[in-house]
XYZ file of C-alpha atoms in Angstrom:
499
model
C 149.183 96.286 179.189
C 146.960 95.389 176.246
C 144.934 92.667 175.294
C 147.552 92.297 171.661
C 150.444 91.406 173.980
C 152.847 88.454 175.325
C 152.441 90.118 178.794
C 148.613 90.360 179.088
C 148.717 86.777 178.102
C 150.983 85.657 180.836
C 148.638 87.802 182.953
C 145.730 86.025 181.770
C 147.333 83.119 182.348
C 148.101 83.172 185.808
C 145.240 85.358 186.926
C 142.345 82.615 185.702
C 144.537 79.629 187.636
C 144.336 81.605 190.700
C 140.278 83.028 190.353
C 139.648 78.894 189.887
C 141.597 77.579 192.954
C 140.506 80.798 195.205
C 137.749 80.742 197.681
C 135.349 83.535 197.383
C 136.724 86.320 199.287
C 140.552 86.011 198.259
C 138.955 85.785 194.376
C 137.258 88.773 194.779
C 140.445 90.633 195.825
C 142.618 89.121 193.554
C 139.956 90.400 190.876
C 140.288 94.141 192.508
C 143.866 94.217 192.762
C 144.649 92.475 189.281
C 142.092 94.995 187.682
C 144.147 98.098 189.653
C 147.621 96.340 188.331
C 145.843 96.236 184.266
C 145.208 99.465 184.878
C 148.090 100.991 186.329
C 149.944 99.362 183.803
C 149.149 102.473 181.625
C 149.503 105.426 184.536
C 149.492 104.369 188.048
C 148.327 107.864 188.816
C 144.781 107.541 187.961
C 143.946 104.701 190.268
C 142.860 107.786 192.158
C 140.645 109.541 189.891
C 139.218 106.042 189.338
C 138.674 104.836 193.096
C 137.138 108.444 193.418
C 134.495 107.625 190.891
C 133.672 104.756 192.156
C 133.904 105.717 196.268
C 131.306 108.578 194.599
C 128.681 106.267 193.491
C 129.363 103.584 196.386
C 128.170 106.045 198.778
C 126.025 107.893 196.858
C 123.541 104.607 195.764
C 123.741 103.384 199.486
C 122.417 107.220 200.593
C 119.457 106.977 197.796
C 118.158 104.061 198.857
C 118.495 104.938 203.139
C 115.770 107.619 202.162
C 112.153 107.412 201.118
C 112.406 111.530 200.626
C 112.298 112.090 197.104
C 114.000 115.645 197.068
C 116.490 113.697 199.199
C 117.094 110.869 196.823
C 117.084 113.068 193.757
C 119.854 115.690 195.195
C 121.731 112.195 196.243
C 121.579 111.254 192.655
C 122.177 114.890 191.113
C 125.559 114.574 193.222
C 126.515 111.543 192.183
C 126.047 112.048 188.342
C 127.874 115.888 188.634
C 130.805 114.486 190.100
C 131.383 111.620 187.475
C 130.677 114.537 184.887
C 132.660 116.973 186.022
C 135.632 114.621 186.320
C 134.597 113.637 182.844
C 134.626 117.310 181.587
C 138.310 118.349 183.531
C 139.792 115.267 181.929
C 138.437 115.140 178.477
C 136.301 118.293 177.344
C 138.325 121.066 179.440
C 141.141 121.972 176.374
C 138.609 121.361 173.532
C 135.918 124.077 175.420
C 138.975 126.464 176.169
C 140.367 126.220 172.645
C 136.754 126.965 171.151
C 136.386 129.966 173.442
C 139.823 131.481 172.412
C 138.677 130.802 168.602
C 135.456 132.386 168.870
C 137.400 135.620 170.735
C 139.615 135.999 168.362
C 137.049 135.566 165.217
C 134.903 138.067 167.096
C 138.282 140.779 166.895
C 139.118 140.174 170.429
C 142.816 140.250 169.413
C 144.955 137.466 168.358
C 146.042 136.036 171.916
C 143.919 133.603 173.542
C 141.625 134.846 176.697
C 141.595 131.593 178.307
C 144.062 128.968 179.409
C 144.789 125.758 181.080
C 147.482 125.836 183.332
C 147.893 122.357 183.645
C 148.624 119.358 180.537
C 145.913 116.986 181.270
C 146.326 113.603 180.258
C 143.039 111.807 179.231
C 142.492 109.339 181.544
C 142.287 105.781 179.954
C 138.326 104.345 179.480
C 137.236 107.108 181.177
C 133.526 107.628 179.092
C 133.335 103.686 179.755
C 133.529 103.332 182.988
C 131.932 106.472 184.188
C 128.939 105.485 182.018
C 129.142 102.037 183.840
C 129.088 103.675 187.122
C 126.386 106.082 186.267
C 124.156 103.626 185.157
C 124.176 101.992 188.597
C 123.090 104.633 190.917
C 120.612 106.012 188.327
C 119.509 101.907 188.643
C 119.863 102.331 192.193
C 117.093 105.764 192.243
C 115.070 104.046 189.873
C 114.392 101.331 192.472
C 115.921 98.764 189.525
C 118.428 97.066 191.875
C 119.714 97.643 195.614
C 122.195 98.915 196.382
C 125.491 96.492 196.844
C 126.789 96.728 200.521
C 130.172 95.094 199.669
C 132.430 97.900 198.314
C 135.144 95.650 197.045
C 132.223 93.545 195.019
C 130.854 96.785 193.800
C 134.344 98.325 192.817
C 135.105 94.773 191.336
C 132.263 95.736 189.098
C 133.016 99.101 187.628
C 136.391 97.868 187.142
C 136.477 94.390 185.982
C 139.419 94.617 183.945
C 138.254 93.080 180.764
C 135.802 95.723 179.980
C 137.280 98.595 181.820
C 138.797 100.412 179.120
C 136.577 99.667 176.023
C 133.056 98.019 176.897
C 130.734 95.953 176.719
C 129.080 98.726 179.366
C 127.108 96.780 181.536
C 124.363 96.734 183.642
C 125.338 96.048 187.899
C 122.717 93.732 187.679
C 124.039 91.424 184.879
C 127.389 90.993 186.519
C 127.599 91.574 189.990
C 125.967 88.476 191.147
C 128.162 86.864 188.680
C 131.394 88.216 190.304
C 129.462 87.811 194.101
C 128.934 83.638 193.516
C 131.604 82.374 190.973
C 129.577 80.159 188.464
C 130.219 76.434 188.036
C 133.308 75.821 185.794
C 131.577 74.809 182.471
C 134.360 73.506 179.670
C 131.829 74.295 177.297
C 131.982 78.444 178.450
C 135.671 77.848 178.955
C 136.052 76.622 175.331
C 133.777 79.338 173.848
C 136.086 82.081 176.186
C 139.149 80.818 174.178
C 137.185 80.666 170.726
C 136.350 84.584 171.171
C 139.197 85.782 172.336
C 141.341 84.059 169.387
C 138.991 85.095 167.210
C 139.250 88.672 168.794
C 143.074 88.910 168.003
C 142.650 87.978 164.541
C 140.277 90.485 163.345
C 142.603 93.276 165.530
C 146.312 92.115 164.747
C 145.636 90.453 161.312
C 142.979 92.671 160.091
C 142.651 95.527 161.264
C 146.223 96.599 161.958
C 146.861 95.600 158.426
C 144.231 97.910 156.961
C 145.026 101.482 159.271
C 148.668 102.251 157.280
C 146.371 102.432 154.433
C 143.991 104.398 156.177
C 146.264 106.501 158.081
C 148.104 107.359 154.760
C 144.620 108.393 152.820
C 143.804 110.310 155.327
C 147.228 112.270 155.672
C 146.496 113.400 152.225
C 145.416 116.668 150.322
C 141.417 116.073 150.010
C 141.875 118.139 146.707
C 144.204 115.137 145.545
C 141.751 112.230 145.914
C 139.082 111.210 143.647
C 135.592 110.526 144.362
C 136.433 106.928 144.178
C 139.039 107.152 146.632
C 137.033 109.020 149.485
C 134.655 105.965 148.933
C 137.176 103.194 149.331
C 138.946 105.488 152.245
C 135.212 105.474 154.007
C 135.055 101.605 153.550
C 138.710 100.641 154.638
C 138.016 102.508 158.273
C 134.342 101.093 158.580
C 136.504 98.003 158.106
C 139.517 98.834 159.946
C 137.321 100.186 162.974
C 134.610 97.544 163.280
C 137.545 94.553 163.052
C 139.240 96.632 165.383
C 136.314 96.970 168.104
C 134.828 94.184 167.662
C 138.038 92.631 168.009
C 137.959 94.315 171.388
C 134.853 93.364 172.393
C 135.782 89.472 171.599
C 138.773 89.185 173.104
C 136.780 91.083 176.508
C 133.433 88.799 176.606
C 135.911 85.749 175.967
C 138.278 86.510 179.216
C 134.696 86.891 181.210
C 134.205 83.668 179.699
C 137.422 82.007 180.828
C 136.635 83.201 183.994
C 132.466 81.562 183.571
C 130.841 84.981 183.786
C 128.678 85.381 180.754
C 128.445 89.080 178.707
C 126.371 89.907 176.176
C 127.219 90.122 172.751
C 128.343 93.989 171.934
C 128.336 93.306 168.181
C 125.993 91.303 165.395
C 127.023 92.035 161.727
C 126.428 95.801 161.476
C 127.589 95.751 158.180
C 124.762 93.732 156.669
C 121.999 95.858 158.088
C 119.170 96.841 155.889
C 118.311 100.281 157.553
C 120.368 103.099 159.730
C 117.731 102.161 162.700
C 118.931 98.252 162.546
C 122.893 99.189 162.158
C 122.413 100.504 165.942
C 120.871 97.259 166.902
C 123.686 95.525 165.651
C 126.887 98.073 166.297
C 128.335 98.638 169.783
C 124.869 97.178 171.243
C 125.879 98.183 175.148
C 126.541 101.779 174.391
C 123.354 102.526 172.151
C 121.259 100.260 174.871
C 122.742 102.873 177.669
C 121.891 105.709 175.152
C 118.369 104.356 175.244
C 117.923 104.186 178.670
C 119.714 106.967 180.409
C 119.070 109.551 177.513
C 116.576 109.050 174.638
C 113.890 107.340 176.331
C 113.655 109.816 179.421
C 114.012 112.678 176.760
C 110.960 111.000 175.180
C 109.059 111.296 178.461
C 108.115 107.082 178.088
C 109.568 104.071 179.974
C 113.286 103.146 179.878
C 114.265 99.770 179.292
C 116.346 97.538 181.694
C 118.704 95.801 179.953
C 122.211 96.164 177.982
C 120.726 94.513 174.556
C 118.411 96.196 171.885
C 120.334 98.771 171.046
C 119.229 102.675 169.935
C 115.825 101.335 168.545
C 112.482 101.338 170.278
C 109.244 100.623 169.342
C 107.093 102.524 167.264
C 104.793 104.657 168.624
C 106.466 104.225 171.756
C 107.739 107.051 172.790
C 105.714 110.694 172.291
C 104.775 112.438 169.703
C 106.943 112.831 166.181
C 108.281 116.334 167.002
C 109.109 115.240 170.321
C 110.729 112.099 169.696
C 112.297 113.502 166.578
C 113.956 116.853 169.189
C 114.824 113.768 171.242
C 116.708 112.008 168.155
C 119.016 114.827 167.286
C 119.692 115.861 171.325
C 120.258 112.388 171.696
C 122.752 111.828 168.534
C 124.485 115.091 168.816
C 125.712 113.883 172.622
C 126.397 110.099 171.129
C 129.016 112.082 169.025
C 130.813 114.316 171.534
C 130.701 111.307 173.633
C 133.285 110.041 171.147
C 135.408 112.945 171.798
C 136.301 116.224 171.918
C 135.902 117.537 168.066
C 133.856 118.824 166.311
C 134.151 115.846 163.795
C 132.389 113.787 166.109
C 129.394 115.735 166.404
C 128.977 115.850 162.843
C 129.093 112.013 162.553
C 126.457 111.884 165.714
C 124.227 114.328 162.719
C 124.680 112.483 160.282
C 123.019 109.364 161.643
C 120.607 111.573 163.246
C 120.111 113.026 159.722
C 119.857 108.850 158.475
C 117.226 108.057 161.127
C 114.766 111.240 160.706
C 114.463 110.676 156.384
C 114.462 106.909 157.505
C 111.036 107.826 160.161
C 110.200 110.122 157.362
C 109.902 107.847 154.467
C 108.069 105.498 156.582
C 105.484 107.765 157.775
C 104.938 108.858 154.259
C 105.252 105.529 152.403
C 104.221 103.126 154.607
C 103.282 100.492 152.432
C 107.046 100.697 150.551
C 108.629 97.724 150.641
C 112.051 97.668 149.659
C 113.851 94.142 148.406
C 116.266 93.455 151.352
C 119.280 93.291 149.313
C 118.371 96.742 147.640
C 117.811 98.094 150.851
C 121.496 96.876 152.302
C 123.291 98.065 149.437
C 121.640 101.840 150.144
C 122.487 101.395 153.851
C 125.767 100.375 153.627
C 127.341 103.450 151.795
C 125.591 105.948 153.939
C 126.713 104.054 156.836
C 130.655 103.847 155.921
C 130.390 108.028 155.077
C 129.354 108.781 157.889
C 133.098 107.333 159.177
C 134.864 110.234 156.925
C 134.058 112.586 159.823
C 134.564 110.763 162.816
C 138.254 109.624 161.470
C 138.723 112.903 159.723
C 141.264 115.549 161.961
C 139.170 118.256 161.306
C 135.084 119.480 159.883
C 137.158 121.112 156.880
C 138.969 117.870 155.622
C 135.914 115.698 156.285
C 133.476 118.368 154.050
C 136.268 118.625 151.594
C 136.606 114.539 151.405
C 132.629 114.796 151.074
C 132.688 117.525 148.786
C 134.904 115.110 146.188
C 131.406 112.868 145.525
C 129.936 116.086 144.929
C 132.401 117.320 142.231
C 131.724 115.724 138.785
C 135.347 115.809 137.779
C 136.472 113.497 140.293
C 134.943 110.899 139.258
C 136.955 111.262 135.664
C 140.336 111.685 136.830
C 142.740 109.185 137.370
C 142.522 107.887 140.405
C 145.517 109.011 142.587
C 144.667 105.872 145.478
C 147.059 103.610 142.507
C 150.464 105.962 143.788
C 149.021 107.325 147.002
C 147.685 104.043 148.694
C 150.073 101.514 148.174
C 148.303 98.264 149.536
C 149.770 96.313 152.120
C 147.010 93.390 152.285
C 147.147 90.155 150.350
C 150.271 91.455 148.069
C 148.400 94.167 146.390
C 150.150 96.686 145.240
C 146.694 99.094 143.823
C 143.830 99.179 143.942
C 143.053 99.605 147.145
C 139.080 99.218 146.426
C 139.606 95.423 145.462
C 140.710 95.317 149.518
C 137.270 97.193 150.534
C 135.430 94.308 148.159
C 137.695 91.569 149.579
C 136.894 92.657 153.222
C 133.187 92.788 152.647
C 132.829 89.325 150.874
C 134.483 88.188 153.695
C 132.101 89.380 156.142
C 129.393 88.400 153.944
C 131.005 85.098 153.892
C 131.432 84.660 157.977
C 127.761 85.554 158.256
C 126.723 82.969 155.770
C 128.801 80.381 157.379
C 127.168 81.036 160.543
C 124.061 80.982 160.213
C 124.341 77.712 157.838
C 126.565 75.597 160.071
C 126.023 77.125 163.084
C 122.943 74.637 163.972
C 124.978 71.629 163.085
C 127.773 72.714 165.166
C 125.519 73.025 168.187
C 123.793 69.635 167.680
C 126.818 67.529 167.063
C 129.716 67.456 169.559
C 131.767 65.840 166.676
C 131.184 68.547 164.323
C 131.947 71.403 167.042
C 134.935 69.506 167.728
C 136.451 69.150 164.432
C 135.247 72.961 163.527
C 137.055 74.384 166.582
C 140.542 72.000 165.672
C 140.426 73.526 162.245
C 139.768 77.647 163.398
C 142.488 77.084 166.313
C 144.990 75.126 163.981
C 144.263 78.100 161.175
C 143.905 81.172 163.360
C 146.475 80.595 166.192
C 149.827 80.359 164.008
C 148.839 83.763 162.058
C 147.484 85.793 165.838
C 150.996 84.363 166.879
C 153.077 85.949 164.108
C 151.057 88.979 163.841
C 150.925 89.699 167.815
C 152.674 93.050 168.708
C 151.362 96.170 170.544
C 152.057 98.346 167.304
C 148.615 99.868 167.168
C 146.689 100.198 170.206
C 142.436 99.806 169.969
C 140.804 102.503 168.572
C 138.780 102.965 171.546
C 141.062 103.185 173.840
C 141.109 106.918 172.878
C 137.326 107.282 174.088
């Protein structure tokens, strides 16, 4: 069951009629259950592996906070955070960790047939990173004397897996939901009407946009790298920046508008990346709940400082903040190179984690050196934004040798002279165009542009005149509902999904 389909919509459906007519007790099981029945619409199997994760952490926070011994409270906590990893590793590291072993044997002349095995297929478990981040970050809350410890275990299961950000995010803090979830807020049609706003606006950018945009994607990529000119690697980088933010943010939409429907209130997970004027402000503005748990439960204690306590901010701290250069610099590039394999088990996703590592440490650089530069804010978005897209040719790429061939095409003066091959090889499927598939990139970021600009200049009026929010909503739903209702099909699930 996922969110771009007639049966999650009937589920929707029925499950917020029932969560506002419920008292609180039967709501908060009907939450559990109905979360356990979205997720065991995928496998039913790993309600286990799941409930395990949480029982883990249940007990685990509850144990932490009984004792005032510190060696007891940290080997509590060390428990609880080597389970969730391990289960993590087994189910999503295990293969990529035995296939690099049997690589290195053989290119060390260990013979051609691998040392190592797994006897089992493993199946990665669906939202596994999210939710084992999410459950983490309580009882490392919990030891940090943050929050208490929740003595309701259906509330605090409830929690980790509130079914509209199991699978993909926001990743949330216990203490900005639970009490949410423990007294159900006042039904507010303005919240309600906001829920609805987001999620429609959620399935347009995923089954309008970005669905639209991966077969062009998917067949650039497929490609010989030695076939592509420079001009094509830069559209390709573009069209999956594209295709991957609509799609994620898309996501993260349709999730923060179901907790909406339902009057409990997330924070925003996404804020324009694509017009930031630096690499440090894109991760204040992309995937805000995982770079704010980066912060907090890696960087900062890296640093040796103070974490923060919230799920908003993003990778960015203060200056001066945290240590010395060299030590918050070491920190950086620990920090990024886990951010990648986070992602997933390649390679490919370390190297994008390096390259915005790589971004930040010239970015600290420059400004150490030059600090009284000042770069014109439009200059300094057009440099971010192409080092930004690149730095999606590895993550998307199958492998480090197609992503430093792609790369190597900007390098290689003739590929900028030949023809390009995108006119036969990427036949566009958006708008009617038939070539030139970097019109499509333009298009797409105009139209961000655009959105932005028409936020933040009627945005105000909308919020002081009921009228004006009235007709602006009649004219989105009238506009955007028709096209989510033709385009809605489960043909391409979320991108994230796979994390």
């Amino acid at each position: 069951m996922i969110f771009n389909s007639l049966t999650f919509l009937l589920f929707l459906v029925v499950l917020t009629a029932l969560y506002w007519c419920l008292p609180r007790r039967p709501r908060l099981y009907t939450l559990f259950f109905a979360s356990l029945l979205f997720y065991g619409f995928w496998r039913y199997e790993f309600i286990i592996l799941l409930l395990i994760s949480i029982g883990t952490d249940f007990l685990a926070s509850r144990a932490i906070d009984a004792t005032t011994n510190e060696t007891r409270r940290r080997a509590f906590l060390i428990l609880s955070i080597t389970i969730n990893l391990l289960l993590l590793f087994v189910f999503k590291y295990l293969i990529f960790f035995v296939d690099t072993l049997n690589g290195l044997g053989q290119a060390l002349g260990y013979g051609p047939e691998p040392a190592f095995s797994v006897p089992l297929h493993i199946i990665l478990p669906l939202g596994i990173s999210f939710y084992t981040f999410q459950s983490i970050s309580y009882t490392v809350d919990v030891y940090r004397r943050f929050i208490k410890p929740e003595p309701d275990f259906i509330l605090f299961a409830t929690y980790v897996i509130f079914f509209p950000q199991l699978v993909a995010g926001p990743i949330l803090r216990a203490k900005e939901v639970i009490w949410q979830l423990a007294d159900r807020p006042p039904f507010d049609p303005r919240v309600f009407a906001d829920g609805l706003r987001r999620i429609l606006s959620g399935l347009f950018l995923k089954c309008i946009l970005a669905d639209n945009i991966a077969p062009l994607v998917d067949r650039g990529f497929a490609a010989d790298p030695a076939t592509l000119g420079a001009l094509d690697v830069l559209t390709l980088s573009f069209l999956f920046g594209f295709q991957i933010y609509f799609d994620f943010a898309g996501y993260s939409f349709i999730a923060i508008g179901i907790a909406g429907l339902l009057g409990i209130r997330f924070p925003d997970n996404f804020n324009y990346p694509y017009l930031s004027q630096s690499p440090r402000e894109f991760w204040q503005r992309w995937h805000i709940s995982l770079s704010s748990w980066i912060r907090d439960y890696l960087y900062l204690p890296l640093c040796g400082v103070n974490v923060h306590d919230r799920s908003t901010g993003g990778l960015v701290v203060e200056d001066g903040a945290t240590g010395t250069n060299t030590r918050r610099n070491r920190s950086l590039w620990i920090t990024w190179s886990l951010m990648g394999f986070w992602h997933g088990a390649n390679w490919t996703f370390v190297a994008w984690g390096l390259w915005h590592a790589a971004l930040i440490t010239v970015q600290r650089a420059s400004k150490r050196l030059l600090p009284q530069l000042k770069i014109p804010p439009v200059l300094a978005w057009m440099m971010t934004l192409p080092l930004i897209m690149l730095g999606w040719i590895p993550f998307r790429a199958e492998t480090l040798d197609q992503a430093g061939a792609m790369l190597m095409r900007l390098l290689t003066p003739q590929a900028y002279v030949k023809p390009d091959v995108a006119h036969g090889l990427l036949p566009a499927l958006l708008f009617n165009l038939q070539r030139d598939t970097h019109y499509v990139s333009a298009l797409l970021l105009l139209l961000v542009v655009a959105a932005w600009a028409l936020q933040r200049t009627l945005q105000p009026t909308l919020d002081k005149y009921l009228q004006a929010r009235s007709l602006a909503d009649f004219i989105f739903f009238a506009t955007a509902a028709p096209l989510v209702y033709v385009f809605l099909r489960p043909i391409q699930q979320f991108i994230y999904f796979q994390f």
